[in-house]
Tab-separated table of C-alpha atoms in Angstrom:
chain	number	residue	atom	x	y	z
A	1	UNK	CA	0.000	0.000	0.000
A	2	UNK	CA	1.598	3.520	-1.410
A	3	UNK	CA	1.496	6.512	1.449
A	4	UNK	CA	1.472	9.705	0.281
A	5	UNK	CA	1.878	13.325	2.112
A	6	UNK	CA	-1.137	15.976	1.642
A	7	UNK	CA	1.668	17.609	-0.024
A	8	UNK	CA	2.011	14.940	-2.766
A	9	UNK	CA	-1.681	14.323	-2.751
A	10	UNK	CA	-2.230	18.236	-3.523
A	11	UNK	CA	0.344	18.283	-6.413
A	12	UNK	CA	-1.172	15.332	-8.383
A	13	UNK	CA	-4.602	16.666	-8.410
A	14	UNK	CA	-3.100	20.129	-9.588
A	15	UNK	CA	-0.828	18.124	-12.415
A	16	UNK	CA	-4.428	17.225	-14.073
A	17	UNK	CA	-5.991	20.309	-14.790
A	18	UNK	CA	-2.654	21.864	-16.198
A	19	UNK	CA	-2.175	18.787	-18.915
A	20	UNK	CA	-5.929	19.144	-20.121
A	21	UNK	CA	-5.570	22.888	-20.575
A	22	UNK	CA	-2.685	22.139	-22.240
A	23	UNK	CA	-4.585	19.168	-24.267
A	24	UNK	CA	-7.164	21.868	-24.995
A	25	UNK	CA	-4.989	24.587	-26.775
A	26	UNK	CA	-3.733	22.073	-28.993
A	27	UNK	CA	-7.244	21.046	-30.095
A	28	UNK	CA	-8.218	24.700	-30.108
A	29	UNK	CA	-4.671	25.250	-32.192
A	30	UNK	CA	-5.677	22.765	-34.764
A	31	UNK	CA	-9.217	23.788	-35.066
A	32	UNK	CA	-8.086	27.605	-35.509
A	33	UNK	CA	-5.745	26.247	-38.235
A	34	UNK	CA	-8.386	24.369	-39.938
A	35	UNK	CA	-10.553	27.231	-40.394
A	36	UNK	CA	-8.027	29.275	-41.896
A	37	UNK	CA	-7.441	26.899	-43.883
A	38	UNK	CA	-10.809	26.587	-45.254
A	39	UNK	CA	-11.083	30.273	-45.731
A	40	UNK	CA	-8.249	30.623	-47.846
A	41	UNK	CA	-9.420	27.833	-49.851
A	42	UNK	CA	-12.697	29.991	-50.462
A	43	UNK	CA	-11.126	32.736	-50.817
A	44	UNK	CA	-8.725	31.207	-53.548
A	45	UNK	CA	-11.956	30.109	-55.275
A	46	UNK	CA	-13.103	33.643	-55.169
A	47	UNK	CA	-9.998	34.841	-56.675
A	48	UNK	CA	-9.964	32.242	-59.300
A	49	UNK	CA	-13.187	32.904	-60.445
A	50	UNK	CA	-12.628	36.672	-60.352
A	51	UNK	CA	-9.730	36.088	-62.427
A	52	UNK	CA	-11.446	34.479	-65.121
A	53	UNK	CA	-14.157	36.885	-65.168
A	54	UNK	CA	-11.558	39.656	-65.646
A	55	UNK	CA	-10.301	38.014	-68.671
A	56	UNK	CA	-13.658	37.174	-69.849
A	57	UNK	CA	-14.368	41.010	-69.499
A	58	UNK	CA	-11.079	41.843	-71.825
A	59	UNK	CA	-11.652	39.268	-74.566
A	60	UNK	CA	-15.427	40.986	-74.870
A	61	UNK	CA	-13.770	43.958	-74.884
A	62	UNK	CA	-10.950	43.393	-77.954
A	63	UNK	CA	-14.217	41.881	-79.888
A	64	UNK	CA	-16.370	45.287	-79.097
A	65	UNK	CA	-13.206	46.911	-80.343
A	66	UNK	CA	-12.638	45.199	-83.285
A	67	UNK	CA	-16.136	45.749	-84.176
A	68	UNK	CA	-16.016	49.712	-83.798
A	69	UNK	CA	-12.739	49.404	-85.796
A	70	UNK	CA	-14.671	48.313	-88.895
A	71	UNK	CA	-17.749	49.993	-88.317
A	72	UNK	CA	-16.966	52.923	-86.243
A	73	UNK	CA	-20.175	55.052	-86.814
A	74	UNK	CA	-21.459	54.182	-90.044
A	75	UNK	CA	-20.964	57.547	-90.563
A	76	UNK	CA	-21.188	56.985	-94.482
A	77	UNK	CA	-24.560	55.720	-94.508
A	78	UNK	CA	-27.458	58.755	-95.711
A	79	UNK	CA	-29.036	59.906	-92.729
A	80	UNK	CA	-32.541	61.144	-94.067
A	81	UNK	CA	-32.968	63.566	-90.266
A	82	UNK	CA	-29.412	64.858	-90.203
A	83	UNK	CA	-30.110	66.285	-94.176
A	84	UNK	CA	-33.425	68.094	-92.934
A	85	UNK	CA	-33.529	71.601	-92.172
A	86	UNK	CA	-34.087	72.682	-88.800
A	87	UNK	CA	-35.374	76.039	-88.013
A	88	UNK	CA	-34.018	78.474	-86.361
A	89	UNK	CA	-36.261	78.529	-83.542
A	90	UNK	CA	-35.469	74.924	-82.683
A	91	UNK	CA	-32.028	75.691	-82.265
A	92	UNK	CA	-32.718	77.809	-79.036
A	93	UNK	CA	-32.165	75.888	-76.160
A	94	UNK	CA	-32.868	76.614	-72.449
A	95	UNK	CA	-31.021	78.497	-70.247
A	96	UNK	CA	-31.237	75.840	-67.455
A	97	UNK	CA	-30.455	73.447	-70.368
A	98	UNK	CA	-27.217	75.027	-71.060
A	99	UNK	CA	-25.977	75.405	-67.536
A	100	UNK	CA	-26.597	71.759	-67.290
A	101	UNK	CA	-24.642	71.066	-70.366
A	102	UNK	CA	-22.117	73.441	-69.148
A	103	UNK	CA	-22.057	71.952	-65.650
A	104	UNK	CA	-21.097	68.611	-66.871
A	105	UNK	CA	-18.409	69.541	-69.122
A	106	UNK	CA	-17.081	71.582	-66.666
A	107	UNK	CA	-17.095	68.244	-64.498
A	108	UNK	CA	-15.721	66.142	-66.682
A	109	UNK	CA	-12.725	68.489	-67.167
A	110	UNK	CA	-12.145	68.120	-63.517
A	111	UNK	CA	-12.329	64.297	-63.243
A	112	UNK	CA	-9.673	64.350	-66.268
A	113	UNK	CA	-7.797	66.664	-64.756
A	114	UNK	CA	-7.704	64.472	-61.361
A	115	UNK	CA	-9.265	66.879	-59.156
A	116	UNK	CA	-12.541	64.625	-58.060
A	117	UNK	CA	-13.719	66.886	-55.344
A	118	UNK	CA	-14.338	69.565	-57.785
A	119	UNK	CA	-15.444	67.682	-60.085
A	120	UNK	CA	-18.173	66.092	-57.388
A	121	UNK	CA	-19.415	69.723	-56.978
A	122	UNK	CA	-20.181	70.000	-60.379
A	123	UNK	CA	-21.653	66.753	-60.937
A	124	UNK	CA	-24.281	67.496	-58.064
A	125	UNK	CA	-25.149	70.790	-59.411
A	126	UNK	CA	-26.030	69.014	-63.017
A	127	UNK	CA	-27.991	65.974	-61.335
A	128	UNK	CA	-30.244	68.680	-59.432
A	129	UNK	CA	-30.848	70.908	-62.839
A	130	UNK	CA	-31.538	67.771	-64.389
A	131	UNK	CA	-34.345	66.359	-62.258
A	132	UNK	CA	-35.668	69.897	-63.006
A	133	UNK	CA	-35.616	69.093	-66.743
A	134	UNK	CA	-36.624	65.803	-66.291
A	135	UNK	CA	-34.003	64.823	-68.269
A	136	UNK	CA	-33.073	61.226	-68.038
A	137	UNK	CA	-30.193	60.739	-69.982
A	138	UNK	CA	-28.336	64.335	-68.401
A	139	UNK	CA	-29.421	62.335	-64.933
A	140	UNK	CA	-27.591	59.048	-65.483
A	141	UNK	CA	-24.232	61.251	-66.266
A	142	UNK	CA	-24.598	63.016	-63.925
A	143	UNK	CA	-25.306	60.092	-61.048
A	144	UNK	CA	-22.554	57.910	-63.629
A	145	UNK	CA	-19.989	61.446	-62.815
A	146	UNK	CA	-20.552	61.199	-59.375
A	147	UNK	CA	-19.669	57.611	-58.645
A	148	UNK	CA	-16.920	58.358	-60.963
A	149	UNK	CA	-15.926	60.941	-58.586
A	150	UNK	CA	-16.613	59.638	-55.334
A	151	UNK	CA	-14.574	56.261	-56.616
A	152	UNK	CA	-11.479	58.330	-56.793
A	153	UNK	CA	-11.553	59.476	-53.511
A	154	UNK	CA	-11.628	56.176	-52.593
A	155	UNK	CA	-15.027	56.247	-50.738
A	156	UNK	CA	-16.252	53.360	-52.457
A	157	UNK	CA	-19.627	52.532	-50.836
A	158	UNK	CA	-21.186	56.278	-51.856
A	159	UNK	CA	-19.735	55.616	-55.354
A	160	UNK	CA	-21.883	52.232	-54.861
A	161	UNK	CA	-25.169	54.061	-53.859
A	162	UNK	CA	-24.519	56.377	-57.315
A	163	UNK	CA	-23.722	54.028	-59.877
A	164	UNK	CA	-26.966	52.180	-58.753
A	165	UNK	CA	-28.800	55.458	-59.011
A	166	UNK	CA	-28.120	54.964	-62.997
A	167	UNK	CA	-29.858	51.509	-62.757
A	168	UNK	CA	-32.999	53.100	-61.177
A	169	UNK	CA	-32.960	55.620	-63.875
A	170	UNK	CA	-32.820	53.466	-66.332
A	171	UNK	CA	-35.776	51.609	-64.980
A	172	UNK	CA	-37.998	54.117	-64.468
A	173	UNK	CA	-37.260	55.715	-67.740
A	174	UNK	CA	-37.825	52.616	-69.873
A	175	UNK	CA	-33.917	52.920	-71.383
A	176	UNK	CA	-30.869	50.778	-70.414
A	177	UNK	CA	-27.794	53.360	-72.083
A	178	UNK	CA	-24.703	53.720	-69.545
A	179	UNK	CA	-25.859	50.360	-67.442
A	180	UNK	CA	-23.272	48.042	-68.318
A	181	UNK	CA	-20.467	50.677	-67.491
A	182	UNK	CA	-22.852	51.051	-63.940
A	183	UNK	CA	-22.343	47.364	-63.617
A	184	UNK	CA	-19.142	47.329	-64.210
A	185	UNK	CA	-18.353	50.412	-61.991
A	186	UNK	CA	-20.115	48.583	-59.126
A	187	UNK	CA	-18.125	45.431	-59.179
A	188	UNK	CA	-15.314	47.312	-59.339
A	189	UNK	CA	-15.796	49.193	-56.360
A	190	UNK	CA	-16.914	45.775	-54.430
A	191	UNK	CA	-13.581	44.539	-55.510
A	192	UNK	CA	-12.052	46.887	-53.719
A	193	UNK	CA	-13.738	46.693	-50.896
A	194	UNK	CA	-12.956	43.111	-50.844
A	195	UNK	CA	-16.285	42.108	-51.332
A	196	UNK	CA	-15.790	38.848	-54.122
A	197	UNK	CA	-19.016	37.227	-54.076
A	198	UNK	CA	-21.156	41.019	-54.718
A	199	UNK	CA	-18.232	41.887	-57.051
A	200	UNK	CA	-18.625	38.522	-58.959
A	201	UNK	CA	-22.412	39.150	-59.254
A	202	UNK	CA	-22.101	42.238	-61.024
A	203	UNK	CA	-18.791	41.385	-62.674
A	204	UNK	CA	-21.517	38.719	-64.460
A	205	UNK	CA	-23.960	40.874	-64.919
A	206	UNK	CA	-21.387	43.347	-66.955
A	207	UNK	CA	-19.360	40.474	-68.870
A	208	UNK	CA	-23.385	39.234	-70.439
A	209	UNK	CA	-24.380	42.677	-71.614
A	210	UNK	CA	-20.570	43.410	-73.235
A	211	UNK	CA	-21.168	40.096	-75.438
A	212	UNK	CA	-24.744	41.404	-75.959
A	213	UNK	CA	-24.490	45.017	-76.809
């Protein structure tokens, strides 16, 4: 029969304890490296399939391209409208109308000059005169310019919310010109945000109406 002190007695029951906590971490370890695992596994996926939409995006592009390239305009062909004559008074155009039209240019000239902030300014200003107007197309560039704008400045979801304003335009006018630069501008910004799965959505969304238009 083994005889031990209180002393030994109280150091094997606090040996236990200290060798499952230590049992513990390691299963804790391996489950912590499992999961990591498994997201970078997704996340490769994500990648992968972001990759190939990118280069499904380029070859649509080079086709579009090499369209244009042959038929650029059709500028050749007898345009029975253009060869009417249009009176005089149909030329005059509204002074709201050409502050818009001004506003715009102005606008762009900022956003190619790199100086978004201005050019944000001016893109407002046009989107207000042109809900006066109710003019849907001068809308869409202007909402189009000010995702543009607010996408250089890097504040991504506000260039999200502006880009989409293009697709509710479009809806509610019954016309879908500028939506498959919208889409695109959306994934885009997802992409950045590191948001795959959104950016993949509209990424598809872009890549079937550049092998449709």
């Amino acid at each position: 029969m083994m005889i031990t002190t209180p002393l030994e007695a109280f150091a094997a029951t606090i040996c236990l304890p200290t060798h499952s906590f230590f049992n513990f971490n390691i299963s804790l370890l391996l489950l912590l490296v499992a999961l990591l695992g498994l997201l970078a596994r997704n996340r490769k996926g994500e990648l992968k399939r972001l990759n190939e939409q990118l280069r499904q995006i380029n070859g649509a592009l080079k086709r579009q391209l090499k369209f244009e390239s042959y038929v650029p305009t059709l500028s050749y062909a007898y345009d029975p409208v253009a060869a009417t004559v249009i009176p005089q008074s149909a030329l005059m155009v509204d002074p709201k109308k050409q502050d818009l039209i001004s506003r715009l240019k102005t606008a762009k000239n900022f956003l190619r000059n790199q100086d978004p902030e201005k050019a944000f300014v001016e893109f407002k200003a046009a989107l207000q005169l042109a809900k006066t107007l109710n003019g849907p197309t001068e809308e869409k560039k202007a909402a189009r310019g000010l995702g543009a704008s607010l996408q250089r400045q890097g504040k991504y979801r506000d260039a999200i919310e502006h880009h989409s304003l293009v697709l509710t335009i479009s809806q509610r006018a019954g016309e879908e010109s500028g939506n498959t630069e919208a889409y695109g501008a959306i994934a885009d910004c997802y992409t950045e945000l590191g948001d795959l799965e959104q950016a993949g959505k509209y990424y598809d969304e872009y890549i079937a109406r550049l092998e449709t238009d």
